Coordinates of C-alpha atoms in Angstrom, one line a residue:
X1 CA -12.4 -22.6 -24.1
X2 CA -10.4 -23.0 -20.8
X3 CA -10.9 -25.4 -18.0
X4 CA -9.3 -25.3 -14.5
X5 CA -8.3 -27.9 -12.0
X6 CA -6.2 -28.4 -8.9
X7 CA -2.4 -28.8 -9.3
X8 CA -0.7 -32.1 -8.7
X9 CA 2.9 -31.0 -8.4
X10 CA 4.4 -34.4 -8.9
X11 CA 2.6 -34.8 -12.2
X12 CA 2.6 -31.2 -13.3
X13 CA 6.1 -30.1 -12.3
X14 CA 7.8 -30.2 -15.7
X15 CA 4.8 -28.7 -17.5
X16 CA 4.6 -25.9 -15.0
X17 CA 8.4 -25.2 -15.3
X18 CA 7.9 -25.0 -19.1
X19 CA 4.9 -22.6 -18.6
X20 CA 6.9 -20.4 -16.2
X21 CA 9.8 -20.2 -18.6
X22 CA 7.5 -19.4 -21.6
X23 CA 5.9 -16.6 -19.4
X24 CA 9.3 -15.2 -18.3
X25 CA 10.7 -15.2 -21.9
X26 CA 7.6 -13.4 -23.2
X27 CA 7.9 -10.8 -20.4
X28 CA 11.4 -10.3 -18.9
X29 CA 13.7 -13.1 -17.7
X30 CA 15.6 -10.5 -15.6
X31 CA 12.6 -10.0 -13.4
X32 CA 12.1 -11.9 -10.1
X33 CA 10.7 -14.4 -9.1
X34 CA 12.8 -17.0 -11.0
X35 CA 11.6 -20.5 -11.9
X36 CA 13.4 -21.9 -8.8
X37 CA 11.7 -19.3 -6.6
X38 CA 8.3 -20.2 -8.0
X39 CA 9.0 -23.9 -7.4
X40 CA 9.8 -23.1 -3.8
X41 CA 6.6 -21.0 -3.3
X42 CA 4.4 -23.7 -4.7
X43 CA 6.0 -26.6 -2.8
X44 CA 6.7 -24.7 0.5
X45 CA 4.5 -21.7 0.9
X46 CA 1.2 -23.0 -0.5
X47 CA 0.0 -24.8 2.6
X48 CA -3.0 -26.5 1.0
X49 CA -2.0 -27.2 -2.6
X50 CA -5.4 -28.9 -3.3
X51 CA -7.3 -25.7 -2.5
X52 CA -4.8 -22.9 -2.7
X53 CA -3.3 -23.4 -6.2
X54 CA -5.0 -23.8 -9.6
X55 CA -4.1 -24.3 -13.2
X56 CA -6.0 -23.4 -16.4
X57 CA -5.7 -25.4 -19.6
X58 CA -6.8 -25.2 -23.2
X59 CA -8.8 -28.0 -24.8
X60 CA -5.4 -29.2 -26.3
X61 CA -4.0 -29.6 -22.7
X62 CA -1.7 -26.5 -22.9
X63 CA -1.3 -24.6 -19.6
X64 CA -2.8 -21.2 -20.2
X65 CA -2.5 -19.8 -16.7
X66 CA -2.0 -20.6 -13.0
X67 CA -2.6 -19.0 -9.7
X68 CA -1.6 -19.6 -6.1
X69 CA -2.2 -18.2 -2.7
X70 CA 0.9 -18.4 -0.5
X71 CA 2.2 -17.2 2.8
X72 CA 5.3 -17.7 5.0
X73 CA 3.4 -19.5 7.8
X74 CA 0.3 -21.6 7.7
X75 CA -1.8 -19.2 9.9
X76 CA -0.4 -15.9 8.6
X77 CA -3.1 -13.2 8.0
X78 CA -1.1 -11.9 5.0
X79 CA -1.5 -13.8 1.7
X80 CA 0.1 -13.2 -1.7
X81 CA -1.9 -14.0 -4.8
X82 CA 0.5 -14.8 -7.6
X83 CA -1.2 -15.3 -11.0
X84 CA 0.3 -15.9 -14.5
X85 CA -1.2 -16.0 -17.9
X86 CA 0.3 -17.1 -21.2
X87 CA 0.7 -13.6 -22.8
X88 CA -0.8 -14.8 -26.1
X89 CA -3.9 -16.1 -24.3
X90 CA -4.2 -13.2 -21.9
X91 CA -7.6 -11.4 -21.9
X92 CA -9.6 -9.4 -19.5
X93 CA -12.1 -12.2 -19.1
X94 CA -9.3 -14.7 -18.3
X95 CA -7.7 -12.3 -15.7
X96 CA -11.1 -11.8 -14.2
X97 CA -11.5 -15.5 -13.7
X98 CA -8.1 -15.8 -12.0
X99 CA -8.9 -12.9 -9.7
X100 CA -12.4 -14.3 -8.8
X101 CA -10.8 -17.6 -7.9
X102 CA -8.3 -15.9 -5.7
X103 CA -10.9 -13.7 -4.1
X104 CA -13.2 -16.7 -3.4
X105 CA -10.5 -18.8 -1.9
X106 CA -9.1 -16.0 0.2
X107 CA -12.7 -15.5 1.7
X108 CA -12.7 -19.2 2.5
X109 CA -9.4 -19.0 4.3
X110 CA -10.6 -16.0 6.3
X111 CA -13.5 -18.0 7.5
X112 CA -11.3 -21.1 8.2
X113 CA -9.0 -18.9 10.3
X114 CA -11.8 -17.0 11.9
X115 CA -10.5 -13.5 11.2
X116 CA -9.8 -10.9 8.5
X117 CA -6.7 -11.1 6.3
X118 CA -4.9 -9.0 3.8
X119 CA -4.2 -10.2 0.2
X120 CA -1.4 -8.7 -1.9
X121 CA -1.3 -9.2 -5.6
X122 CA 1.1 -7.9 -8.2
X123 CA -0.3 -6.3 -11.3
X124 CA 0.1 -7.6 -14.8
X125 CA 1.9 -6.4 -17.9
X126 CA -1.5 -6.0 -19.5
X127 CA -2.0 -2.9 -17.4
X128 CA -4.5 -1.3 -19.8
X129 CA -7.2 -3.6 -18.5
X130 CA -5.7 -5.2 -15.4
X131 CA -5.7 -2.0 -13.3
X132 CA -9.4 -1.6 -13.9
X133 CA -10.2 -5.2 -13.0
X134 CA -8.1 -5.0 -9.9
X135 CA -10.1 -1.9 -8.8
X136 CA -13.4 -3.5 -9.7
X137 CA -12.7 -6.5 -7.3
X138 CA -11.7 -4.2 -4.4
X139 CA -7.9 -4.0 -4.7
X140 CA -6.2 -0.7 -3.9
X141 CA -3.0 0.2 -5.7
X142 CA 0.0 0.6 -3.4
X143 CA 2.1 3.7 -3.6
X144 CA 5.7 2.6 -4.2
X145 CA 8.1 3.4 -1.3
X146 CA 11.5 4.4 -2.9
X147 CA 13.3 3.3 0.3
X148 CA 11.7 -0.1 0.5
X149 CA 11.3 -1.2 -3.1
X150 CA 13.2 -3.9 -4.9
X151 CA 16.5 -3.0 -6.6
X152 CA 18.1 -5.3 -9.2
X153 CA 21.8 -5.6 -9.6
X154 CA 24.0 -7.3 -12.2
X155 CA 27.6 -8.3 -12.7
X156 CA 29.3 -9.6 -15.8
X157 CA 31.2 -12.9 -15.4
X158 CA 33.5 -12.9 -18.4
X159 CA 36.6 -11.8 -16.6
X160 CA 38.5 -14.0 -14.0
X161 CA 36.8 -13.9 -10.6
X162 CA 39.5 -13.6 -7.9
X163 CA 38.7 -14.7 -4.4
X164 CA 40.1 -12.9 -1.3
X165 CA 40.1 -16.3 0.5
X166 CA 38.8 -17.1 3.9
X167 CA 40.4 -16.3 7.3
X168 CA 42.3 -19.1 9.0
X169 CA 40.0 -21.7 10.5
X170 CA 37.2 -21.3 8.0
X171 CA 36.4 -23.4 4.9
X172 CA 33.9 -23.7 2.1
X173 CA 31.7 -26.7 1.6
X174 CA 28.4 -27.8 0.0
X175 CA 25.2 -28.5 1.9
X176 CA 24.8 -32.2 1.7
X177 CA 23.7 -34.4 4.6
X178 CA 20.6 -34.3 6.8
X179 CA 22.5 -33.0 9.8
X180 CA 23.8 -30.0 7.7
X181 CA 20.3 -29.4 6.4
X182 CA 18.8 -29.1 9.9
X183 CA 21.7 -26.9 11.1
X184 CA 21.4 -24.7 8.0
X185 CA 17.7 -24.0 8.6
X186 CA 18.1 -23.6 12.3
X187 CA 21.0 -21.2 12.0
X188 CA 19.2 -18.7 9.8
X189 CA 15.6 -19.0 11.0
X190 CA 14.3 -19.8 7.5
X191 CA 10.6 -20.2 7.0
X192 CA 9.9 -23.9 6.5
X193 CA 11.1 -25.4 3.2
X194 CA 9.6 -28.7 2.3
X195 CA 12.0 -31.7 2.4
X196 CA 10.9 -32.5 -1.1
X197 CA 12.0 -29.1 -2.4
X198 CA 15.2 -29.0 -0.5
X199 CA 16.1 -32.5 -1.8
X200 CA 15.2 -31.2 -5.3
X201 CA 17.6 -28.3 -4.9
X202 CA 20.5 -30.4 -3.5
X203 CA 20.2 -33.1 -6.2
X204 CA 20.0 -30.6 -9.1
X205 CA 23.0 -29.5 -11.1
X206 CA 21.4 -26.1 -11.5
X207 CA 21.2 -25.1 -7.8
X208 CA 24.0 -24.8 -5.2
X209 CA 24.2 -24.2 -1.5
X210 CA 27.7 -23.0 -0.6
X211 CA 28.5 -22.8 3.1
X212 CA 31.3 -21.3 5.1
X213 CA 32.1 -23.4 8.3
X214 CA 34.2 -22.3 11.2
X215 CA 36.7 -24.3 13.2
X216 CA 33.9 -25.7 15.3
X217 CA 32.1 -26.9 12.1
X218 CA 29.3 -24.4 12.6
X219 CA 27.8 -22.6 9.6
X220 CA 29.1 -19.1 9.6
X221 CA 27.8 -17.9 6.2
X222 CA 26.1 -19.2 3.1
X223 CA 25.2 -18.4 -0.5
X224 CA 22.5 -20.0 -2.6
X225 CA 22.8 -19.6 -6.4
X226 CA 21.0 -21.0 -9.4
X227 CA 20.7 -21.2 -13.2
X228 CA 18.0 -22.4 -15.6
X229 CA 19.5 -23.8 -18.8
X230 CA 16.1 -24.3 -20.4
X231 CA 15.5 -20.6 -19.9
X232 CA 18.9 -19.8 -21.4
X233 CA 18.0 -21.8 -24.5
X234 CA 14.6 -20.2 -24.9
X235 CA 15.7 -16.6 -24.2
X236 CA 19.3 -16.5 -25.4
X237 CA 20.2 -14.8 -22.1
X238 CA 22.6 -16.8 -19.9
X239 CA 21.7 -15.2 -16.5
X240 CA 22.7 -16.8 -13.2
X241 CA 21.1 -15.8 -9.9
X242 CA 22.5 -15.2 -6.5
X243 CA 19.3 -16.2 -4.6
X244 CA 20.4 -15.7 -1.0
X245 CA 23.6 -14.7 0.8
X246 CA 24.0 -14.1 4.5
X247 CA 26.6 -14.1 7.3
X248 CA 25.6 -14.8 10.9
X249 CA 25.7 -11.6 12.9
X250 CA 28.4 -12.7 15.3
X251 CA 30.6 -13.7 12.3
X252 CA 30.4 -10.4 10.5
X253 CA 33.4 -8.1 9.9
X254 CA 35.7 -11.0 8.8
X255 CA 35.2 -10.8 5.1
X256 CA 33.0 -13.9 5.0
X257 CA 30.2 -12.2 3.1
X258 CA 32.3 -11.1 0.2
X259 CA 34.2 -14.4 0.1
X260 CA 31.0 -16.6 0.0
X261 CA 29.4 -14.2 -2.6
X262 CA 32.5 -14.6 -4.8
X263 CA 32.3 -18.4 -4.5
X264 CA 28.7 -18.1 -5.7
X265 CA 29.8 -16.0 -8.7
X266 CA 32.5 -18.6 -9.5
X267 CA 29.9 -21.4 -9.4
X268 CA 27.6 -19.4 -11.8
X269 CA 30.5 -18.9 -14.2
X270 CA 31.5 -22.5 -14.0
X271 CA 27.9 -23.4 -15.0
X272 CA 28.2 -21.1 -18.1
X273 CA 26.4 -18.0 -16.9
X274 CA 27.5 -14.8 -18.6
X275 CA 25.8 -12.4 -16.1
X276 CA 25.0 -12.8 -12.4
X277 CA 21.9 -11.0 -11.1
X278 CA 20.2 -10.6 -7.7
X279 CA 17.4 -8.6 -6.2
X280 CA 17.4 -6.9 -2.8
X281 CA 15.6 -4.1 -0.9
X282 CA 16.9 -0.7 -1.6
X283 CA 17.0 0.1 2.1
X284 CA 19.3 -2.8 2.8
X285 CA 22.3 -0.5 3.0
X286 CA 24.8 -3.1 4.3
X287 CA 24.0 -5.6 1.6
X288 CA 24.1 -2.9 -1.1
X289 CA 27.6 -2.0 0.0
X290 CA 28.7 -5.6 -0.2
X291 CA 27.2 -6.1 -3.7
X292 CA 28.8 -2.9 -5.1
X293 CA 32.1 -3.8 -3.5
X294 CA 31.9 -7.2 -5.4
X295 CA 31.3 -5.5 -8.8
X296 CA 27.5 -5.4 -9.0
X297 CA 25.8 -2.4 -10.6
X298 CA 22.2 -1.4 -10.5
X299 CA 20.0 -2.4 -13.4
X300 CA 16.8 -0.5 -14.2
X301 CA 13.9 -3.1 -14.5
X302 CA 10.3 -2.0 -14.5
X303 CA 8.4 -3.6 -11.6
X304 CA 4.7 -4.3 -12.0
X305 CA 2.4 -2.3 -9.7
X306 CA 1.3 -3.9 -6.4
X307 CA -2.2 -4.1 -5.1
X308 CA -3.8 -5.0 -1.8
X309 CA -7.2 -5.6 -0.3
X310 CA -8.7 -6.6 3.1
X311 CA -10.8 -9.8 3.1
X312 CA -13.1 -9.9 6.0
X313 CA -15.6 -12.5 7.3
X314 CA -19.1 -11.7 6.2
X315 CA -21.1 -10.3 9.2

């Protein structure tokens, strides 16, 4: 028998991380989102954690599943329902409960905002019954767009990674103080990241913010990269992730993107990663060119089907 309750992140963080790792190992640790990304979503994209996130437990206190409704901005009419089940405990009945919870809460949010909204949900590896259940609750499967879908890329890290260096007047550094944090988020227009999560990233020895600064001390480019050693131990796959990389538009064409990306690869190798992975949109032609130039090659990873439904206010 399973019971559900709201999530208290400060109390549940480590148990949730263990749960996510177990789930990823049982499915595919090469698939996005990573545990670091899931932590960001729960702490910075779930705007009412008491109502918009839920955990299910066994009578022995084991986390059997969790679900959350998240969005980039607090009033966005587009929600994402992310749900996870322990594969050994996954059943059609359990999935139905997760979906009913998400459907009920999405309806409440629509009423709170006073307007209809759209909910996106990824499918499940248990596709033999999940597709039918998604259809029963009103979700329509989305036809994949080959130009907009995710593409996974990987690069081996065994060989020496040579850096082309930076142009004169530029330097690498790490994101550290409060002033840098504010400038970092302002420069790239990030959706809000909770101070708690940003501090968690900066203080961790498994997450790195590498910056390129120009002669005026302004941030010209950045790369965020991460590893998860507990996942390495559980899976036997020492994968490091390039989470984000970007160069400011007015600073492009100077080789900063490749230089900062290589610094990210060197950091992953220093941590002990054997392979670097990243995910981007196939239509992002400029980024794809940079990644291929830096030694990344496409990896075929099966994505789960996507579903969508419109949630309206009852008339």
